[in-house]
Amino acid sequence: MVASTAVNKKADAPVQIQAVDLPAVSTSNKAEIVLSGSSFQIDGGAAVDYSVNFKNTGTTTWDSYSFKNIGLSASSTSIGSSIADSSWLSQNEIYSATKSVAPGDALGIPFTFRAPAKVGQYSAKFQLFANGEPVIGSFFEISITVN
């Protein structure tokens, strides 16, 4: 952990700032992905059926995994929008399972997302997690233009 001192401009008093050490991400959890598309131009609220395939290129078997929407960035007029579908497990978690995916094996995840209701440009971010950790190489974004 690293500590540093900064000056609070209002009170001119030193402030202690401590950085938090993040847990190391295992490099044994790796993947290659194949997407069914990376950009869409659709009407607000429309459903999009999508699929993504992950190949376990690491050295560890994925005993449990989850697939999540980890963010949605939007133009300032569209903040607060969501792409979650009613088939998702929660607002951010799309799929979760406890099946084994050995190194060299592939995992296909079909899912549905919804275009945000408001007109604008969006970027939806997704990530696969295996054995409780993010899988290196599994992050991807989908560009969405809502008419």
PDB file of C-alpha atoms in Angstrom:
ATOM      1  CA  MET A   1       0.000   0.000   0.000  1.00  0.00           C
ATOM      2  CA  VAL A   2       1.280   3.497  -0.854  1.00  0.00           C
ATOM      3  CA  ALA A   3       0.591   6.592   1.242  1.00  0.00           C
ATOM      4  CA  SER A   4       1.029  10.140   0.056  1.00  0.00           C
ATOM      5  CA  THR A   5       0.261  13.611   1.319  1.00  0.00           C
ATOM      6  CA  ALA A   6      -1.866  16.146  -0.488  1.00  0.00           C
ATOM      7  CA  VAL A   7      -2.884  19.650   0.506  1.00  0.00           C
ATOM      8  CA  ASN A   8      -6.516  20.512   1.037  1.00  0.00           C
ATOM      9  CA  LYS A   9      -6.786  23.899  -0.748  1.00  0.00           C
ATOM     10  CA  LYS A  10      -9.705  25.066   1.426  1.00  0.00           C
ATOM     11  CA  ALA A  11      -8.110  24.453   4.814  1.00  0.00           C
ATOM     12  CA  ASP A  12      -4.425  24.286   3.788  1.00  0.00           C
ATOM     13  CA  ALA A  13      -4.154  21.232   6.024  1.00  0.00           C
ATOM     14  CA  PRO A  14      -2.373  18.058   4.875  1.00  0.00           C
ATOM     15  CA  VAL A  15      -4.654  15.176   4.001  1.00  0.00           C
ATOM     16  CA  GLN A  16      -3.519  11.541   4.138  1.00  0.00           C
ATOM     17  CA  ILE A  17      -4.404   9.595   1.010  1.00  0.00           C
ATOM     18  CA  GLN A  18      -3.968   5.853   0.919  1.00  0.00           C
ATOM     19  CA  ALA A  19      -4.055   3.743  -2.210  1.00  0.00           C
ATOM     20  CA  VAL A  20      -5.760   0.385  -1.949  1.00  0.00           C
ATOM     21  CA  ASP A  21      -3.912  -2.685  -3.162  1.00  0.00           C
ATOM     22  CA  LEU A  22      -6.181  -4.600  -5.535  1.00  0.00           C
ATOM     23  CA  PRO A  23      -6.043  -8.390  -5.623  1.00  0.00           C
ATOM     24  CA  ALA A  24      -3.957  -9.803  -8.423  1.00  0.00           C
ATOM     25  CA  VAL A  25      -5.878 -11.216 -11.362  1.00  0.00           C
ATOM     26  CA  SER A  26      -4.900 -14.756 -12.212  1.00  0.00           C
ATOM     27  CA  THR A  27      -3.230 -15.028 -15.582  1.00  0.00           C
ATOM     28  CA  SER A  28      -4.362 -18.654 -15.755  1.00  0.00           C
ATOM     29  CA  ASN A  29      -7.919 -17.467 -16.611  1.00  0.00           C
ATOM     30  CA  LYS A  30      -7.718 -16.385 -20.270  1.00  0.00           C
ATOM     31  CA  ALA A  31     -10.109 -16.485 -23.214  1.00  0.00           C
ATOM     32  CA  GLU A  32     -10.536 -15.760 -26.904  1.00  0.00           C
ATOM     33  CA  ILE A  33     -13.935 -14.465 -27.992  1.00  0.00           C
ATOM     34  CA  VAL A  34     -16.061 -14.676 -31.118  1.00  0.00           C
ATOM     35  CA  LEU A  35     -18.857 -12.111 -31.326  1.00  0.00           C
ATOM     36  CA  SER A  36     -22.014 -12.129 -33.407  1.00  0.00           C
ATOM     37  CA  GLY A  37     -21.692  -8.382 -34.102  1.00  0.00           C
ATOM     38  CA  SER A  38     -20.193  -5.289 -32.556  1.00  0.00           C
ATOM     39  CA  SER A  39     -22.566  -2.490 -33.521  1.00  0.00           C
ATOM     40  CA  PHE A  40     -26.309  -2.065 -33.939  1.00  0.00           C
ATOM     41  CA  GLN A  41     -28.626   0.685 -35.149  1.00  0.00           C
ATOM     42  CA  ILE A  42     -32.091  -0.020 -33.763  1.00  0.00           C
ATOM     43  CA  ASP A  43     -35.260   1.500 -32.366  1.00  0.00           C
ATOM     44  CA  GLY A  44     -35.507   2.322 -28.667  1.00  0.00           C
ATOM     45  CA  GLY A  45     -36.643  -0.615 -26.526  1.00  0.00           C
ATOM     46  CA  ALA A  46     -36.120  -3.189 -29.303  1.00  0.00           C
ATOM     47  CA  ALA A  47     -34.830  -6.632 -28.277  1.00  0.00           C
ATOM     48  CA  VAL A  48     -31.582  -7.914 -29.784  1.00  0.00           C
ATOM     49  CA  ASP A  49     -30.746 -11.633 -29.708  1.00  0.00           C
ATOM     50  CA  TYR A  50     -26.987 -11.973 -29.431  1.00  0.00           C
ATOM     51  CA  SER A  51     -24.440 -14.697 -28.886  1.00  0.00           C
ATOM     52  CA  VAL A  52     -20.858 -14.752 -27.771  1.00  0.00           C
ATOM     53  CA  ASN A  53     -18.429 -17.670 -27.684  1.00  0.00           C
ATOM     54  CA  PHE A  54     -15.477 -17.869 -25.311  1.00  0.00           C
ATOM     55  CA  LYS A  55     -12.626 -20.341 -25.727  1.00  0.00           C
ATOM     56  CA  ASN A  56     -10.736 -21.146 -22.525  1.00  0.00           C
ATOM     57  CA  THR A  57      -7.131 -20.417 -23.547  1.00  0.00           C
ATOM     58  CA  GLY A  58      -5.807 -20.403 -19.992  1.00  0.00           C
ATOM     59  CA  THR A  59      -4.419 -23.197 -17.864  1.00  0.00           C
ATOM     60  CA  THR A  60      -7.271 -23.393 -15.334  1.00  0.00           C
ATOM     61  CA  THR A  61     -10.628 -25.145 -15.687  1.00  0.00           C
ATOM     62  CA  TRP A  62     -13.547 -22.765 -15.223  1.00  0.00           C
ATOM     63  CA  ASP A  63     -15.618 -24.554 -12.568  1.00  0.00           C
ATOM     64  CA  SER A  64     -18.093 -21.725 -12.226  1.00  0.00           C
ATOM     65  CA  TYR A  65     -18.623 -18.686 -14.373  1.00  0.00           C
ATOM     66  CA  SER A  66     -20.847 -15.703 -14.851  1.00  0.00           C
ATOM     67  CA  PHE A  67     -21.350 -13.291 -17.717  1.00  0.00           C
ATOM     68  CA  LYS A  68     -22.076  -9.669 -16.831  1.00  0.00           C
ATOM     69  CA  ASN A  69     -22.912  -6.291 -18.287  1.00  0.00           C
ATOM     70  CA  ILE A  70     -20.284  -4.179 -16.516  1.00  0.00           C
ATOM     71  CA  GLY A  71     -21.298  -0.798 -17.850  1.00  0.00           C
ATOM     72  CA  LEU A  72     -23.225   1.323 -20.295  1.00  0.00           C
ATOM     73  CA  SER A  73     -21.825   4.644 -21.382  1.00  0.00           C
ATOM     74  CA  ALA A  74     -24.082   7.086 -23.158  1.00  0.00           C
ATOM     75  CA  SER A  75     -24.394  10.595 -24.445  1.00  0.00           C
ATOM     76  CA  SER A  76     -25.220  13.031 -21.631  1.00  0.00           C
ATOM     77  CA  THR A  77     -28.898  13.180 -22.605  1.00  0.00           C
ATOM     78  CA  SER A  78     -29.272   9.425 -22.163  1.00  0.00           C
ATOM     79  CA  ILE A  79     -27.695   8.826 -18.757  1.00  0.00           C
ATOM     80  CA  GLY A  80     -29.628   6.392 -16.580  1.00  0.00           C
ATOM     81  CA  SER A  81     -30.568   4.078 -19.427  1.00  0.00           C
ATOM     82  CA  SER A  82     -30.403   0.297 -19.208  1.00  0.00           C
ATOM     83  CA  ILE A  83     -30.053  -2.579 -21.665  1.00  0.00           C
ATOM     84  CA  ALA A  84     -31.160  -5.306 -19.239  1.00  0.00           C
ATOM     85  CA  ASP A  85     -33.669  -7.822 -20.522  1.00  0.00           C
ATOM     86  CA  SER A  86     -36.214  -9.611 -18.322  1.00  0.00           C
ATOM     87  CA  SER A  87     -34.350 -12.883 -19.009  1.00  0.00           C
ATOM     88  CA  TRP A  88     -31.258 -11.613 -17.126  1.00  0.00           C
ATOM     89  CA  LEU A  89     -30.572 -12.833 -13.583  1.00  0.00           C
ATOM     90  CA  SER A  90     -30.259  -9.233 -12.327  1.00  0.00           C
ATOM     91  CA  GLN A  91     -29.748  -5.723 -13.679  1.00  0.00           C
ATOM     92  CA  ASN A  92     -26.100  -6.601 -14.522  1.00  0.00           C
ATOM     93  CA  GLU A  93     -25.759 -10.387 -14.389  1.00  0.00           C
ATOM     94  CA  ILE A  94     -26.829 -12.095 -17.583  1.00  0.00           C
ATOM     95  CA  TYR A  95     -25.851 -15.719 -17.056  1.00  0.00           C
ATOM     96  CA  SER A  96     -24.267 -17.883 -14.372  1.00  0.00           C
ATOM     97  CA  ALA A  97     -23.448 -21.604 -14.219  1.00  0.00           C
ATOM     98  CA  THR A  98     -21.374 -24.168 -12.359  1.00  0.00           C
ATOM     99  CA  LYS A  99     -20.399 -26.331 -15.338  1.00  0.00           C
ATOM    100  CA  SER A 100     -16.750 -27.074 -16.063  1.00  0.00           C
ATOM    101  CA  VAL A 101     -15.019 -25.565 -19.088  1.00  0.00           C
ATOM    102  CA  ALA A 102     -11.569 -27.120 -19.425  1.00  0.00           C
ATOM    103  CA  PRO A 103      -8.623 -25.381 -21.106  1.00  0.00           C
ATOM    104  CA  GLY A 104      -9.138 -25.649 -24.878  1.00  0.00           C
ATOM    105  CA  ASP A 105     -12.927 -26.027 -24.559  1.00  0.00           C
ATOM    106  CA  ALA A 106     -15.448 -23.403 -25.675  1.00  0.00           C
ATOM    107  CA  LEU A 107     -18.462 -21.856 -23.996  1.00  0.00           C
ATOM    108  CA  GLY A 108     -21.322 -20.318 -25.986  1.00  0.00           C
ATOM    109  CA  ILE A 109     -23.671 -17.851 -24.325  1.00  0.00           C
ATOM    110  CA  PRO A 110     -26.766 -16.702 -26.209  1.00  0.00           C
ATOM    111  CA  PHE A 111     -28.563 -13.766 -24.587  1.00  0.00           C
ATOM    112  CA  THR A 112     -30.951 -10.920 -25.287  1.00  0.00           C
ATOM    113  CA  PHE A 113     -30.410  -7.257 -24.560  1.00  0.00           C
ATOM    114  CA  ARG A 114     -32.741  -4.319 -25.059  1.00  0.00           C
ATOM    115  CA  ALA A 115     -31.930  -1.059 -26.769  1.00  0.00           C
ATOM    116  CA  PRO A 116     -32.233   1.871 -24.385  1.00  0.00           C
ATOM    117  CA  ALA A 117     -35.496   3.797 -24.758  1.00  0.00           C
ATOM    118  CA  LYS A 118     -33.920   7.186 -25.490  1.00  0.00           C
ATOM    119  CA  VAL A 119     -32.376   8.230 -28.806  1.00  0.00           C
ATOM    120  CA  GLY A 120     -28.592   8.389 -28.591  1.00  0.00           C
ATOM    121  CA  GLN A 121     -25.246   6.646 -28.870  1.00  0.00           C
ATOM    122  CA  TYR A 122     -24.410   3.925 -26.340  1.00  0.00           C
ATOM    123  CA  SER A 123     -21.556   1.573 -25.610  1.00  0.00           C
ATOM    124  CA  ALA A 124     -22.443  -1.575 -23.659  1.00  0.00           C
ATOM    125  CA  LYS A 125     -19.549  -3.317 -21.904  1.00  0.00           C
ATOM    126  CA  PHE A 126     -19.465  -7.025 -21.087  1.00  0.00           C
ATOM    127  CA  GLN A 127     -17.081  -9.343 -19.230  1.00  0.00           C
ATOM    128  CA  LEU A 128     -16.843 -13.053 -18.440  1.00  0.00           C
ATOM    129  CA  PHE A 129     -15.888 -14.037 -14.893  1.00  0.00           C
ATOM    130  CA  ALA A 130     -14.590 -17.534 -14.044  1.00  0.00           C
ATOM    131  CA  ASN A 131     -13.949 -18.927 -10.587  1.00  0.00           C
ATOM    132  CA  GLY A 132     -14.764 -15.486  -9.171  1.00  0.00           C
ATOM    133  CA  GLU A 133     -12.227 -13.561 -11.300  1.00  0.00           C
ATOM    134  CA  PRO A 134     -12.460 -11.577 -14.536  1.00  0.00           C
ATOM    135  CA  VAL A 135     -11.210 -13.633 -17.474  1.00  0.00           C
ATOM    136  CA  ILE A 136      -8.391 -11.949 -19.396  1.00  0.00           C
ATOM    137  CA  GLY A 137      -9.380 -11.409 -23.038  1.00  0.00           C
ATOM    138  CA  SER A 138     -13.135 -11.722 -22.464  1.00  0.00           C
ATOM    139  CA  PHE A 139     -14.035  -8.021 -22.210  1.00  0.00           C
ATOM    140  CA  PHE A 140     -15.900  -6.571 -25.183  1.00  0.00           C
ATOM    141  CA  GLU A 141     -18.118  -3.647 -26.123  1.00  0.00           C
ATOM    142  CA  ILE A 142     -21.176  -3.337 -28.330  1.00  0.00           C
ATOM    143  CA  SER A 143     -21.942   0.012 -29.942  1.00  0.00           C
ATOM    144  CA  ILE A 144     -25.664   0.809 -30.001  1.00  0.00           C
ATOM    145  CA  THR A 145     -27.273   3.665 -31.924  1.00  0.00           C
ATOM    146  CA  VAL A 146     -30.901   4.221 -30.950  1.00  0.00           C
ATOM    147  CA  ASN A 147     -33.044   5.927 -33.615  1.00  0.00           C
TER     148      ASN A 147
END
